[in-house]
C-alpha cells in the first residue's frame, strides 16, 4: 500500500497534471493539421503526466525516458503495423516497444500504452506512417515534459532530477564501504534499477546510516562528549612554541583562536612536521627571516560542527582518512573539540552499561 500523501503533494501533482495536459490541448487546438502532421491528445499522455508531476524524482519519469520512450514506442508500432496488422499486432507492438525502450535506456511505462493504442487503431497510424511518432506522440510528449520542468521548478521541486556527480559529496554524505558501482550492483540484484537511481539509493543509505548512528548513541550531542578544556594558540604564535605545547601536553591538535575567542583554524602534529621539513621554510627556522606563525600552517576552520549536533552525524567524517579532530562551535566561538578517542570512550561506556544490564 502506498503511503498517505501530504496535502500539498496532492495539490501539486493534480494541479501540475492539469496544467501540462491543458497546454497540450491548447496546442492541439491552436495548430491546424498540415498533411500528415497532426497534433492531438493521446490517452498515454495522462499516464506520462502522473509520472512527471506526481513522482518527478523517479528514473522512469525523467525527460529522456518520457520523450524518447513514447517516441520509440510509436516508431516500433508503425514498423509492426506496416508488416503485420492482424490480431497479434498489439502484443507484438507492446513487447517490442518495451525491448527497444530498455535497450535505449528510455523505459517509460506510458510508452507501452502508446504502442498498444496504435495497434488497436491501426488505420490512422498506417496512413500517417513514421510521422505518427513525431506528431502527435513526440511533440506532445516534449511539450508535456517542458510543462513539467516549468511547473516543478515553480513549486520548488527539481526536475529533471540531478544525477550522480552533479554535486560534490561532503564528508557526512560519504557512504561507509559502498561505491557507486556497488550500489548499482545492489539495484540490479534486487531488480530495482528501473525504480530508483544510484544517487537516490546512496542518499537513502546515507540518511539511514545517520539515523542508525543516532539511535546507537541515543541522540547524544557533541556537547556531551567533547573536550571543553582546550589548550589553544593565537594566530601569531611561533611554530616552535606550538611544537613545545604538543610535546609537553601530549595532545593531537591545537586550535587557533584569536583574541576575541573566535576560532580561525586547527593545527595537527603533521602540520608542524610538514612546516619544519619544508625546504622553502628552512631560512625562517634558523632565524634569517621572520618567524613561522600558527596562522600560516593552520588548517581552515570550515569543517566544524555545533554543540547540539548528534554525535552520530559526525561519525562518517571521523572515518575519513586524515580527519582526526572535529571542532565544536557555539556561535562563532570554539566550545570544544571531538576526536576519535572521544568516540571510542563513548562506545566503551555504552559497552559497560550493556554488560551491567
Tab-separated table of C-alpha atoms in Angstrom:
chain	number	residue	atom	x	y	z
A	1	UNK	CA	0.000	0.000	0.000
A	2	UNK	CA	1.287	3.454	-0.882
A	3	UNK	CA	1.966	5.904	1.986
A	4	UNK	CA	-0.654	8.529	2.719
A	5	UNK	CA	0.247	11.630	0.665
A	6	UNK	CA	0.704	15.048	2.215
A	7	UNK	CA	-1.931	17.614	1.289
A	8	UNK	CA	0.393	19.900	-0.650
A	9	UNK	CA	1.716	16.915	-2.627
A	10	UNK	CA	-1.803	16.065	-3.755
A	11	UNK	CA	-2.424	19.648	-4.835
A	12	UNK	CA	0.914	19.913	-6.637
A	13	UNK	CA	0.502	16.650	-8.551
A	14	UNK	CA	-3.107	17.250	-9.611
A	15	UNK	CA	-2.607	20.925	-10.499
A	16	UNK	CA	0.585	20.126	-12.405
A	17	UNK	CA	-1.005	17.332	-14.427
A	18	UNK	CA	-3.954	19.571	-15.302
A	19	UNK	CA	-1.538	22.338	-16.294
A	20	UNK	CA	0.505	20.048	-18.569
A	21	UNK	CA	-2.431	18.351	-20.272
A	22	UNK	CA	-4.134	21.730	-20.668
A	23	UNK	CA	-1.144	23.125	-22.534
A	24	UNK	CA	-1.096	20.105	-24.822
A	25	UNK	CA	-4.806	20.529	-25.529
A	26	UNK	CA	-4.382	24.240	-26.308
A	27	UNK	CA	-1.543	23.488	-28.707
A	28	UNK	CA	-3.591	20.802	-30.465
A	29	UNK	CA	-6.434	23.274	-30.944
A	30	UNK	CA	-4.212	26.180	-31.984
A	31	UNK	CA	-2.197	24.389	-34.679
A	32	UNK	CA	-4.258	23.073	-37.590
A	33	UNK	CA	-3.491	19.787	-39.305
A	34	UNK	CA	-0.914	20.046	-42.056
A	35	UNK	CA	-0.827	16.908	-44.136
A	36	UNK	CA	0.488	14.052	-42.045
A	37	UNK	CA	1.461	16.450	-39.242
A	38	UNK	CA	-1.480	16.128	-36.842
A	39	UNK	CA	-1.429	17.297	-33.239
A	40	UNK	CA	-3.931	15.676	-30.918
A	41	UNK	CA	-4.232	14.483	-27.352
A	42	UNK	CA	-3.499	10.795	-26.883
A	43	UNK	CA	-4.501	8.778	-23.826
A	44	UNK	CA	-0.955	7.736	-22.758
A	45	UNK	CA	-0.128	11.391	-22.086
A	46	UNK	CA	-2.291	11.114	-18.966
A	47	UNK	CA	-0.017	8.371	-17.618
A	48	UNK	CA	3.081	10.411	-18.522
A	49	UNK	CA	1.587	13.347	-16.613
A	50	UNK	CA	1.189	11.185	-13.493
A	51	UNK	CA	4.893	10.346	-13.553
A	52	UNK	CA	6.207	13.803	-14.470
A	53	UNK	CA	4.098	15.714	-11.944
A	54	UNK	CA	3.457	13.233	-9.110
A	55	UNK	CA	6.821	11.412	-8.938
A	56	UNK	CA	9.304	13.666	-10.781
A	57	UNK	CA	12.281	12.070	-8.971
A	58	UNK	CA	11.572	8.620	-10.418
A	59	UNK	CA	14.002	7.415	-13.122
A	60	UNK	CA	11.040	6.417	-15.335
A	61	UNK	CA	9.709	9.988	-15.218
A	62	UNK	CA	12.840	11.781	-16.464
A	63	UNK	CA	12.675	13.750	-19.746
A	64	UNK	CA	14.741	11.294	-21.783
A	65	UNK	CA	12.579	8.387	-20.656
A	66	UNK	CA	9.341	10.262	-21.314
A	67	UNK	CA	10.079	11.752	-24.739
A	68	UNK	CA	12.316	9.039	-26.165
A	69	UNK	CA	10.260	6.226	-24.626
A	70	UNK	CA	6.976	7.406	-26.116
A	71	UNK	CA	8.510	8.272	-29.482
A	72	UNK	CA	10.407	4.996	-29.862
A	73	UNK	CA	7.311	3.033	-28.883
A	74	UNK	CA	5.332	4.835	-31.571
A	75	UNK	CA	8.015	4.064	-34.173
A	76	UNK	CA	8.001	0.392	-33.178
A	77	UNK	CA	4.228	0.291	-33.565
A	78	UNK	CA	4.461	1.868	-37.022
A	79	UNK	CA	7.044	-0.701	-38.124
A	80	UNK	CA	4.999	-3.624	-36.772
A	81	UNK	CA	1.779	-2.399	-38.402
A	82	UNK	CA	3.495	-1.821	-41.737
A	83	UNK	CA	4.466	-5.503	-41.748
A	84	UNK	CA	1.578	-7.144	-39.943
A	85	UNK	CA	-1.745	-5.723	-38.739
A	86	UNK	CA	-3.511	-8.905	-37.653
A	87	UNK	CA	-4.824	-9.887	-34.214
A	88	UNK	CA	-1.320	-10.440	-32.814
A	89	UNK	CA	-0.174	-6.929	-33.703
A	90	UNK	CA	-0.979	-5.387	-30.264
A	91	UNK	CA	1.096	-7.857	-28.186
A	92	UNK	CA	3.935	-7.742	-30.722
A	93	UNK	CA	3.976	-3.943	-30.712
A	94	UNK	CA	3.938	-3.687	-26.919
A	95	UNK	CA	6.593	-6.380	-26.400
A	96	UNK	CA	8.962	-4.944	-28.983
A	97	UNK	CA	8.386	-1.394	-27.703
A	98	UNK	CA	9.443	-2.432	-24.197
A	99	UNK	CA	12.569	-4.137	-25.558
A	100	UNK	CA	13.554	-1.071	-27.597
A	101	UNK	CA	12.955	1.317	-24.686
A	102	UNK	CA	15.108	-0.793	-22.376
A	103	UNK	CA	17.909	-1.001	-24.927
A	104	UNK	CA	17.766	2.789	-25.353
A	105	UNK	CA	17.699	3.267	-21.555
A	106	UNK	CA	14.442	5.158	-22.033
A	107	UNK	CA	11.967	2.918	-20.230
A	108	UNK	CA	8.695	4.790	-19.753
A	109	UNK	CA	5.510	2.827	-18.831
A	110	UNK	CA	3.168	5.001	-20.931
A	111	UNK	CA	5.300	4.039	-23.930
A	112	UNK	CA	3.713	0.602	-23.820
A	113	UNK	CA	0.330	2.295	-23.897
A	114	UNK	CA	1.402	4.300	-26.955
A	115	UNK	CA	2.277	1.097	-28.824
A	116	UNK	CA	-0.971	-0.579	-27.729
A	117	UNK	CA	-3.103	2.407	-28.723
A	118	UNK	CA	-1.507	2.479	-32.178
A	119	UNK	CA	-2.003	-1.266	-32.689
A	120	UNK	CA	-5.648	-1.144	-31.601
A	121	UNK	CA	-6.432	1.633	-34.112
A	122	UNK	CA	-4.025	0.857	-36.968
A	123	UNK	CA	-5.705	2.727	-39.857
A	124	UNK	CA	-4.677	6.312	-38.960
A	125	UNK	CA	-1.249	5.114	-37.812
A	126	UNK	CA	-0.573	3.290	-41.075
A	127	UNK	CA	-1.815	6.325	-43.004
A	128	UNK	CA	0.467	8.721	-41.116
A	129	UNK	CA	3.486	6.399	-41.174
A	130	UNK	CA	6.634	7.448	-39.253
A	131	UNK	CA	5.176	10.954	-38.902
A	132	UNK	CA	2.880	9.500	-36.221
A	133	UNK	CA	5.911	9.118	-33.935
A	134	UNK	CA	6.799	12.783	-34.454
A	135	UNK	CA	3.304	14.237	-34.135
A	136	UNK	CA	1.324	13.776	-32.063
A	137	UNK	CA	3.498	11.466	-29.928
A	138	UNK	CA	6.930	13.147	-29.914
A	139	UNK	CA	5.770	16.763	-29.964
A	140	UNK	CA	3.101	16.257	-27.310
A	141	UNK	CA	5.473	14.309	-25.048
A	142	UNK	CA	8.081	17.065	-25.352
A	143	UNK	CA	5.500	19.738	-24.576
A	144	UNK	CA	4.309	17.814	-21.519
A	145	UNK	CA	7.884	17.420	-20.260
A	146	UNK	CA	8.540	21.120	-20.818
A	147	UNK	CA	5.445	21.982	-18.801
A	148	UNK	CA	6.617	19.606	-16.041
A	149	UNK	CA	10.027	21.294	-15.889
A	150	UNK	CA	8.475	24.746	-15.563
A	151	UNK	CA	5.780	23.735	-13.072
A	152	UNK	CA	8.059	21.677	-10.828
A	153	UNK	CA	10.638	24.454	-10.689
A	154	UNK	CA	7.905	26.979	-9.844
A	155	UNK	CA	6.675	24.796	-6.971
A	156	UNK	CA	10.106	24.075	-5.514
A	157	UNK	CA	10.880	20.644	-6.958
A	158	UNK	CA	13.907	19.687	-9.027
A	159	UNK	CA	13.048	18.250	-12.443
A	160	UNK	CA	14.922	16.828	-14.270
A	161	UNK	CA	16.282	15.175	-11.163
A	162	UNK	CA	20.008	15.671	-10.600
A	163	UNK	CA	22.169	12.661	-11.310
A	164	UNK	CA	25.289	11.260	-9.626
A	165	UNK	CA	28.253	13.607	-9.912
A	166	UNK	CA	26.241	16.831	-10.134
A	167	UNK	CA	27.134	17.678	-6.552
A	168	UNK	CA	30.323	17.199	-4.631
A	169	UNK	CA	29.805	14.868	-1.713
A	170	UNK	CA	30.631	16.186	1.746
A	171	UNK	CA	32.210	14.076	4.429
A	172	UNK	CA	28.802	13.441	6.019
A	173	UNK	CA	27.464	12.086	2.747
A	174	UNK	CA	30.242	9.568	2.177
A	175	UNK	CA	28.814	6.090	2.461
A	176	UNK	CA	30.796	3.637	4.571
A	177	UNK	CA	32.274	0.969	2.295
A	178	UNK	CA	29.889	1.309	-0.672
A	179	UNK	CA	30.932	2.698	-4.035
A	180	UNK	CA	28.658	3.792	-6.853
A	181	UNK	CA	29.318	0.544	-8.717
A	182	UNK	CA	28.391	-1.490	-5.644
A	183	UNK	CA	25.163	0.447	-5.245
A	184	UNK	CA	24.332	-0.195	-8.899
A	185	UNK	CA	25.003	-3.903	-8.371
A	186	UNK	CA	22.619	-3.931	-5.412
A	187	UNK	CA	19.886	-2.372	-7.526
A	188	UNK	CA	20.421	-4.952	-10.259
A	189	UNK	CA	20.483	-7.828	-7.760
A	190	UNK	CA	17.111	-6.828	-6.318
A	191	UNK	CA	15.779	-5.839	-9.769
A	192	UNK	CA	15.129	-2.249	-8.728
A	193	UNK	CA	17.325	-0.386	-11.212
A	194	UNK	CA	14.270	0.839	-13.129
A	195	UNK	CA	12.573	2.171	-9.985
A	196	UNK	CA	15.337	4.044	-8.177
A	197	UNK	CA	18.585	5.633	-9.286
A	198	UNK	CA	22.040	5.086	-7.809
A	199	UNK	CA	22.147	8.649	-6.466
A	200	UNK	CA	18.773	8.219	-4.735
A	201	UNK	CA	19.826	4.909	-3.173
A	202	UNK	CA	23.049	6.464	-1.943
A	203	UNK	CA	21.197	9.347	-0.301
A	204	UNK	CA	18.730	6.944	1.335
A	205	UNK	CA	21.526	4.750	2.691
A	206	UNK	CA	23.453	7.760	3.979
A	207	UNK	CA	20.334	9.047	5.749
A	208	UNK	CA	19.652	5.564	7.180
A	209	UNK	CA	23.229	5.328	8.448
A	210	UNK	CA	22.911	8.684	10.203
A	211	UNK	CA	19.628	7.677	11.814
A	212	UNK	CA	21.065	4.314	12.910
A	213	UNK	CA	24.100	6.052	14.399
A	214	UNK	CA	21.843	8.485	16.282
A	215	UNK	CA	19.869	5.581	17.730
A	216	UNK	CA	23.096	3.768	18.599
A	217	UNK	CA	24.234	6.715	20.696
A	218	UNK	CA	20.752	7.583	21.999
A	219	UNK	CA	20.984	11.038	20.366
A	220	UNK	CA	23.999	12.030	22.468
A	221	UNK	CA	25.021	15.535	21.416
A	222	UNK	CA	28.513	16.720	20.639
A	223	UNK	CA	28.453	18.969	23.706
A	224	UNK	CA	28.131	15.904	25.967
A	225	UNK	CA	31.342	14.192	24.839
A	226	UNK	CA	33.564	16.998	23.542
A	227	UNK	CA	36.754	18.083	25.239
A	228	UNK	CA	35.965	21.566	26.535
A	229	UNK	CA	39.176	22.418	28.424
A	230	UNK	CA	41.381	23.228	25.471
A	231	UNK	CA	44.975	24.260	25.014
A	232	UNK	CA	44.928	26.889	22.290
A	233	UNK	CA	47.301	29.231	20.473
A	234	UNK	CA	46.803	32.591	18.833
A	235	UNK	CA	47.310	33.260	15.111
A	236	UNK	CA	50.713	34.919	15.746
A	237	UNK	CA	52.094	32.116	17.958
A	238	UNK	CA	55.525	30.949	16.791
A	239	UNK	CA	55.679	27.445	15.337
A	240	UNK	CA	58.371	26.422	17.809
A	241	UNK	CA	56.158	27.383	20.717
A	242	UNK	CA	53.320	25.346	19.188
A	243	UNK	CA	55.644	22.339	18.844
A	244	UNK	CA	56.601	22.722	22.506
A	245	UNK	CA	52.928	22.584	23.516
A	246	UNK	CA	52.435	19.368	21.545
A	247	UNK	CA	55.412	17.802	23.309
A	248	UNK	CA	54.519	18.976	26.823
A	249	UNK	CA	50.813	18.068	26.834
A	250	UNK	CA	50.818	15.007	24.533
A	251	UNK	CA	47.941	16.432	22.517
A	252	UNK	CA	46.992	15.702	18.916
A	253	UNK	CA	45.684	19.097	17.836
A	254	UNK	CA	45.979	22.781	18.654
A	255	UNK	CA	43.039	25.099	17.920
A	256	UNK	CA	43.963	28.595	16.750
A	257	UNK	CA	41.809	31.219	18.483
A	258	UNK	CA	42.075	34.981	18.111
A	259	UNK	CA	41.994	37.496	20.950
A	260	UNK	CA	38.191	37.701	20.745
A	261	UNK	CA	37.775	33.939	21.164
A	262	UNK	CA	36.875	33.297	17.527
A	263	UNK	CA	38.077	30.026	16.056
A	264	UNK	CA	40.269	30.578	12.987
A	265	UNK	CA	41.973	27.239	12.313
A	266	UNK	CA	43.372	23.969	13.586
A	267	UNK	CA	46.951	22.663	13.760
A	268	UNK	CA	47.737	18.952	13.797
A	269	UNK	CA	51.082	17.343	14.603
A	270	UNK	CA	51.534	16.557	10.917
A	271	UNK	CA	51.260	20.263	10.097
A	272	UNK	CA	54.166	21.053	12.435
A	273	UNK	CA	56.300	18.330	10.859
A	274	UNK	CA	55.469	19.441	7.328
A	275	UNK	CA	56.298	23.062	8.122
A	276	UNK	CA	59.605	22.225	9.809
A	277	UNK	CA	60.734	19.950	6.981
A	278	UNK	CA	59.671	22.146	4.062
A	279	UNK	CA	62.814	23.386	2.225
A	280	UNK	CA	61.329	26.786	1.476
A	281	UNK	CA	60.941	27.470	5.193
A	282	UNK	CA	64.446	26.449	6.272
A	283	UNK	CA	65.723	30.023	6.367
A	284	UNK	CA	62.871	31.071	8.650
A	285	UNK	CA	63.670	28.284	11.104
A	286	UNK	CA	67.293	29.343	11.503
A	287	UNK	CA	66.237	32.924	12.072
A	288	UNK	CA	67.256	34.557	8.810
A	289	UNK	CA	63.736	35.733	8.088
A	290	UNK	CA	60.515	36.364	10.045
A	291	UNK	CA	59.134	33.537	12.184
A	292	UNK	CA	56.560	30.991	11.040
A	293	UNK	CA	53.240	31.645	12.775
A	294	UNK	CA	50.341	29.389	13.659
A	295	UNK	CA	48.113	31.223	11.198
A	296	UNK	CA	50.395	30.236	8.310
A	297	UNK	CA	50.205	26.485	8.898
A	298	UNK	CA	46.724	26.125	10.425
A	299	UNK	CA	44.035	24.209	8.580
A	300	UNK	CA	40.843	26.139	7.683
A	301	UNK	CA	38.020	26.245	10.210
A	302	UNK	CA	35.327	25.267	7.672
A	303	UNK	CA	34.740	21.656	8.786
A	304	UNK	CA	33.267	22.291	12.207
A	305	UNK	CA	30.036	21.199	13.863
A	306	UNK	CA	27.795	22.627	16.594
A	307	UNK	CA	27.226	21.730	20.224
A	308	UNK	CA	23.695	20.408	19.650
A	309	UNK	CA	24.615	18.170	16.691
A	310	UNK	CA	24.026	14.450	17.416
A	311	UNK	CA	27.286	12.515	17.617
A	312	UNK	CA	26.034	10.031	15.023
A	313	UNK	CA	26.126	12.718	12.333
A	314	UNK	CA	29.910	13.191	12.533
A	315	UNK	CA	30.907	9.501	12.503
A	316	UNK	CA	31.437	9.409	8.741
A	317	UNK	CA	33.640	12.485	8.935
A	318	UNK	CA	35.909	10.905	11.543
A	319	UNK	CA	36.026	7.712	9.486
A	320	UNK	CA	37.666	9.542	6.584
A	321	UNK	CA	41.433	9.139	6.497
A	322	UNK	CA	43.169	12.318	7.627
A	323	UNK	CA	40.261	13.612	9.726
A	324	UNK	CA	41.273	13.277	13.374
A	325	UNK	CA	39.564	16.210	15.038
A	326	UNK	CA	36.196	17.908	14.619
A	327	UNK	CA	35.873	21.421	16.117
A	328	UNK	CA	32.621	22.089	18.001
A	329	UNK	CA	31.280	25.618	17.756
A	330	UNK	CA	28.925	27.678	19.878
A	331	UNK	CA	28.149	30.517	17.533
A	332	UNK	CA	31.487	31.974	16.388
A	333	UNK	CA	33.332	30.753	19.474
A	334	UNK	CA	35.089	27.419	19.826
A	335	UNK	CA	33.336	25.388	22.533
A	336	UNK	CA	35.440	22.217	22.296
A	337	UNK	CA	36.784	19.506	20.036
A	338	UNK	CA	35.862	15.886	19.360
A	339	UNK	CA	38.470	13.280	18.410
A	340	UNK	CA	38.298	9.603	17.627
A	341	UNK	CA	39.307	8.956	21.232
A	342	UNK	CA	36.105	10.657	22.416
A	343	UNK	CA	34.044	8.377	20.171
A	344	UNK	CA	35.886	5.294	21.456
A	345	UNK	CA	35.253	6.417	25.036
A	346	UNK	CA	31.542	6.770	24.282
A	347	UNK	CA	31.457	3.310	22.703
A	348	UNK	CA	33.199	1.735	25.707
A	349	UNK	CA	30.834	3.476	28.105
A	350	UNK	CA	27.885	2.002	26.225
A	351	UNK	CA	29.507	-1.447	26.280
A	352	UNK	CA	29.968	-1.349	30.052
A	353	UNK	CA	26.357	-0.289	30.559
A	354	UNK	CA	25.140	-3.183	28.381
A	355	UNK	CA	27.287	-5.661	30.351
A	356	UNK	CA	25.882	-4.343	33.634
A	357	UNK	CA	22.327	-4.668	32.345
